[in-house]
Amino acid sequence: MPVVEAFIKRCARTIDGAAYGDAAFSDGGAVWVGTREVAHAHDQGAVEIRLTKQEIRARRDELRADPRVTLRKNASDWIEFAVGRSATDQAAARVLVEVAVVANLATAKPGPPPTGETLARRKRWH
C-alpha cells in the first residue's frame, strides 16, 4: 500500500469526527467529515487537505513558510502537503488533517461518506 494511502487510513481511524471512505476527488481513499471529503491522496507523496479558507487565512504565513505546503492560487479551501516518508512530515500533515476535521465539523452535512451512485455522481463533476 502506498505511503500516502496508509497515512489517509490512519488519520481517518484515529481522528475524532473523521471517517474513511472512497475519495470523490482522486483514486483511493479519503478522510471524510460527515458527507464532506476533507483529505485524500494527491499522488504518491502528497495529500490534499480541505483546511477551509478561514484556517488558511489564519495560518497563511506559517503555510507559506513551509516548503511541504502548496497553496492554490485562487481562494480555495484546499492545500497540498508533501507527506513523504519521514515521521516529522507525517506528524505535521496529521496535525493539518485534524485541523481540517475540526474546521469542517460545524458545517459538513452529517452522515456516512457517500458510496455507490451518490459517490459516482460526485466523481463525474471532478
C-alpha positions as YAML, in Angstrom:
chain: A
units: angstrom
residues:
- id: 1
  name: MET
  ca: [0.00, 0.00, 0.00]
- id: 2
  name: PRO
  ca: [1.40, 3.41, -0.92]
- id: 3
  name: VAL
  ca: [2.60, 5.56, 1.97]
- id: 4
  name: VAL
  ca: [0.01, 8.30, 1.41]
- id: 5
  name: GLU
  ca: [-2.92, 5.87, 1.31]
- id: 6
  name: ALA
  ca: [-1.77, 4.30, 4.58]
- id: 7
  name: PHE
  ca: [-1.49, 7.79, 6.05]
- id: 8
  name: ILE
  ca: [-5.07, 8.64, 4.97]
- id: 9
  name: LYS
  ca: [-6.41, 5.44, 6.56]
- id: 10
  name: ARG
  ca: [-4.54, 6.13, 9.81]
- id: 11
  name: CYS
  ca: [-5.91, 9.66, 10.01]
- id: 12
  name: ALA
  ca: [-9.48, 8.51, 9.38]
- id: 13
  name: ARG
  ca: [-9.20, 5.86, 12.09]
- id: 14
  name: THR
  ca: [-7.51, 7.99, 14.75]
- id: 15
  name: ILE
  ca: [-9.04, 11.48, 14.48]
- id: 16
  name: ASP
  ca: [-12.31, 12.05, 16.31]
- id: 17
  name: GLY
  ca: [-15.08, 13.03, 13.92]
- id: 18
  name: ALA
  ca: [-13.35, 11.54, 10.87]
- id: 19
  name: ALA
  ca: [-14.38, 8.55, 8.78]
- id: 20
  name: TYR
  ca: [-12.72, 6.63, 5.95]
- id: 21
  name: GLY
  ca: [-14.35, 6.21, 2.56]
- id: 22
  name: ASP
  ca: [-13.60, 6.21, -1.14]
- id: 23
  name: ALA
  ca: [-12.36, 9.55, -2.48]
- id: 24
  name: ALA
  ca: [-14.51, 11.68, -4.75]
- id: 25
  name: PHE
  ca: [-11.62, 13.87, -5.93]
- id: 26
  name: SER
  ca: [-8.98, 11.21, -6.54]
- id: 27
  name: ASP
  ca: [-8.45, 7.47, -6.72]
- id: 28
  name: GLY
  ca: [-8.12, 5.62, -3.44]
- id: 29
  name: GLY
  ca: [-9.47, 6.51, -0.04]
- id: 30
  name: ALA
  ca: [-10.23, 9.74, 1.76]
- id: 31
  name: VAL
  ca: [-10.86, 11.23, 5.16]
- id: 32
  name: TRP
  ca: [-14.47, 12.37, 5.47]
- id: 33
  name: VAL
  ca: [-16.36, 14.53, 7.94]
- id: 34
  name: GLY
  ca: [-19.97, 13.55, 7.52]
- id: 35
  name: THR
  ca: [-20.61, 13.73, 3.79]
- id: 36
  name: ARG
  ca: [-17.72, 16.15, 3.09]
- id: 37
  name: GLU
  ca: [-14.33, 14.94, 1.92]
- id: 38
  name: VAL
  ca: [-11.53, 16.68, 3.84]
- id: 39
  name: ALA
  ca: [-8.34, 14.85, 2.80]
- id: 40
  name: HIS
  ca: [-7.19, 12.48, 0.06]
- id: 41
  name: ALA
  ca: [-4.00, 11.31, -1.60]
- id: 42
  name: HIS
  ca: [-2.95, 13.58, -4.42]
- id: 43
  name: ASP
  ca: [-0.13, 11.42, -5.68]
- id: 44
  name: GLN
  ca: [2.45, 9.06, -4.21]
- id: 45
  name: GLY
  ca: [3.96, 11.74, -1.99]
- id: 46
  name: ALA
  ca: [1.27, 14.34, -1.32]
- id: 47
  name: VAL
  ca: [-2.08, 14.71, 0.37]
- id: 48
  name: GLU
  ca: [-4.67, 17.38, -0.35]
- id: 49
  name: ILE
  ca: [-6.34, 18.77, 2.75]
- id: 50
  name: ARG
  ca: [-9.57, 20.81, 2.88]
- id: 51
  name: LEU
  ca: [-8.30, 23.15, 5.56]
- id: 52
  name: THR
  ca: [-11.04, 25.79, 4.91]
- id: 53
  name: LYS
  ca: [-10.48, 29.36, 3.78]
- id: 54
  name: GLN
  ca: [-10.69, 30.63, 7.36]
- id: 55
  name: GLU
  ca: [-7.94, 28.27, 8.59]
- id: 56
  name: ILE
  ca: [-5.76, 29.04, 5.57]
- id: 57
  name: ARG
  ca: [-6.10, 32.79, 6.25]
- id: 58
  name: ALA
  ca: [-5.29, 32.28, 9.94]
- id: 59
  name: ARG
  ca: [-2.19, 30.18, 9.11]
- id: 60
  name: ARG
  ca: [-1.14, 31.84, 5.85]
- id: 61
  name: ASP
  ca: [2.35, 32.91, 6.99]
- id: 62
  name: GLU
  ca: [3.05, 29.50, 8.56]
- id: 63
  name: LEU
  ca: [1.78, 27.66, 5.47]
- id: 64
  name: ARG
  ca: [3.74, 29.85, 3.05]
- id: 65
  name: ALA
  ca: [6.92, 29.32, 5.05]
- id: 66
  name: ASP
  ca: [6.58, 25.52, 4.94]
- id: 67
  name: PRO
  ca: [8.21, 24.10, 1.78]
- id: 68
  name: ARG
  ca: [5.99, 20.99, 2.06]
- id: 69
  name: VAL
  ca: [2.84, 23.11, 1.53]
- id: 70
  name: THR
  ca: [1.46, 24.25, -1.81]
- id: 71
  name: LEU
  ca: [-1.28, 26.87, -1.66]
- id: 72
  name: ARG
  ca: [-3.69, 27.19, -4.55]
- id: 73
  name: LYS
  ca: [-3.73, 30.46, -6.45]
- id: 74
  name: ASN
  ca: [-7.45, 31.04, -6.09]
- id: 75
  name: ALA
  ca: [-9.48, 31.36, -2.89]
- id: 76
  name: SER
  ca: [-9.64, 27.63, -2.23]
- id: 77
  name: ASP
  ca: [-10.43, 25.55, 0.84]
- id: 78
  name: TRP
  ca: [-7.66, 23.12, -0.14]
- id: 79
  name: ILE
  ca: [-3.89, 22.93, 0.31]
- id: 80
  name: GLU
  ca: [-1.43, 20.29, -0.83]
- id: 81
  name: PHE
  ca: [1.06, 18.84, 1.65]
- id: 82
  name: ALA
  ca: [4.10, 16.76, 0.61]
- id: 83
  name: VAL
  ca: [3.87, 13.97, 3.17]
- id: 84
  name: GLY
  ca: [6.94, 11.94, 2.34]
- id: 85
  name: ARG
  ca: [8.09, 9.04, 4.46]
- id: 86
  name: SER
  ca: [9.53, 10.84, 7.47]
- id: 87
  name: ALA
  ca: [7.73, 10.72, 10.81]
- id: 88
  name: THR
  ca: [8.13, 14.50, 11.08]
- id: 89
  name: ASP
  ca: [6.37, 15.14, 7.76]
- id: 90
  name: GLN
  ca: [3.57, 12.72, 8.59]
- id: 91
  name: ALA
  ca: [3.09, 14.24, 12.06]
- id: 92
  name: ALA
  ca: [2.85, 17.75, 10.60]
- id: 93
  name: ALA
  ca: [0.40, 16.58, 7.93]
- id: 94
  name: ARG
  ca: [-1.70, 14.77, 10.54]
- id: 95
  name: VAL
  ca: [-1.99, 17.99, 12.56]
- id: 96
  name: LEU
  ca: [-3.34, 19.76, 9.47]
- id: 97
  name: VAL
  ca: [-5.80, 16.93, 8.73]
- id: 98
  name: GLU
  ca: [-7.00, 17.14, 12.34]
- id: 99
  name: VAL
  ca: [-7.44, 20.92, 11.99]
- id: 100
  name: ALA
  ca: [-9.40, 20.29, 8.79]
- id: 101
  name: VAL
  ca: [-11.67, 17.76, 10.52]
- id: 102
  name: VAL
  ca: [-12.43, 20.17, 13.37]
- id: 103
  name: ALA
  ca: [-12.91, 23.12, 10.98]
- id: 104
  name: ASN
  ca: [-15.38, 21.15, 8.84]
- id: 105
  name: LEU
  ca: [-17.36, 19.50, 11.65]
- id: 106
  name: ALA
  ca: [-19.63, 22.50, 12.19]
- id: 107
  name: THR
  ca: [-20.69, 22.90, 8.56]
- id: 108
  name: ALA
  ca: [-20.49, 19.44, 6.99]
- id: 109
  name: LYS
  ca: [-23.74, 17.60, 6.41]
- id: 110
  name: PRO
  ca: [-23.85, 14.69, 8.88]
- id: 111
  name: GLY
  ca: [-23.90, 11.09, 7.71]
- id: 112
  name: PRO
  ca: [-21.56, 8.44, 6.42]
- id: 113
  name: PRO
  ca: [-19.22, 9.03, 3.47]
- id: 114
  name: PRO
  ca: [-21.08, 8.64, 0.18]
- id: 115
  name: THR
  ca: [-20.95, 5.35, -1.71]
- id: 116
  name: GLY
  ca: [-22.38, 3.84, -4.86]
- id: 117
  name: GLU
  ca: [-24.29, 6.15, -7.19]
- id: 118
  name: THR
  ca: [-24.03, 9.13, -4.82]
- id: 119
  name: LEU
  ca: [-20.22, 8.91, -4.90]
- id: 120
  name: ALA
  ca: [-20.20, 8.22, -8.65]
- id: 121
  name: ARG
  ca: [-22.27, 11.36, -9.24]
- id: 122
  name: ARG
  ca: [-19.73, 13.44, -7.28]
- id: 123
  name: LYS
  ca: [-16.81, 11.89, -9.18]
- id: 124
  name: ARG
  ca: [-18.37, 12.91, -12.51]
- id: 125
  name: TRP
  ca: [-18.03, 16.56, -11.52]
- id: 126
  name: HIS
  ca: [-14.30, 16.24, -10.80]
...
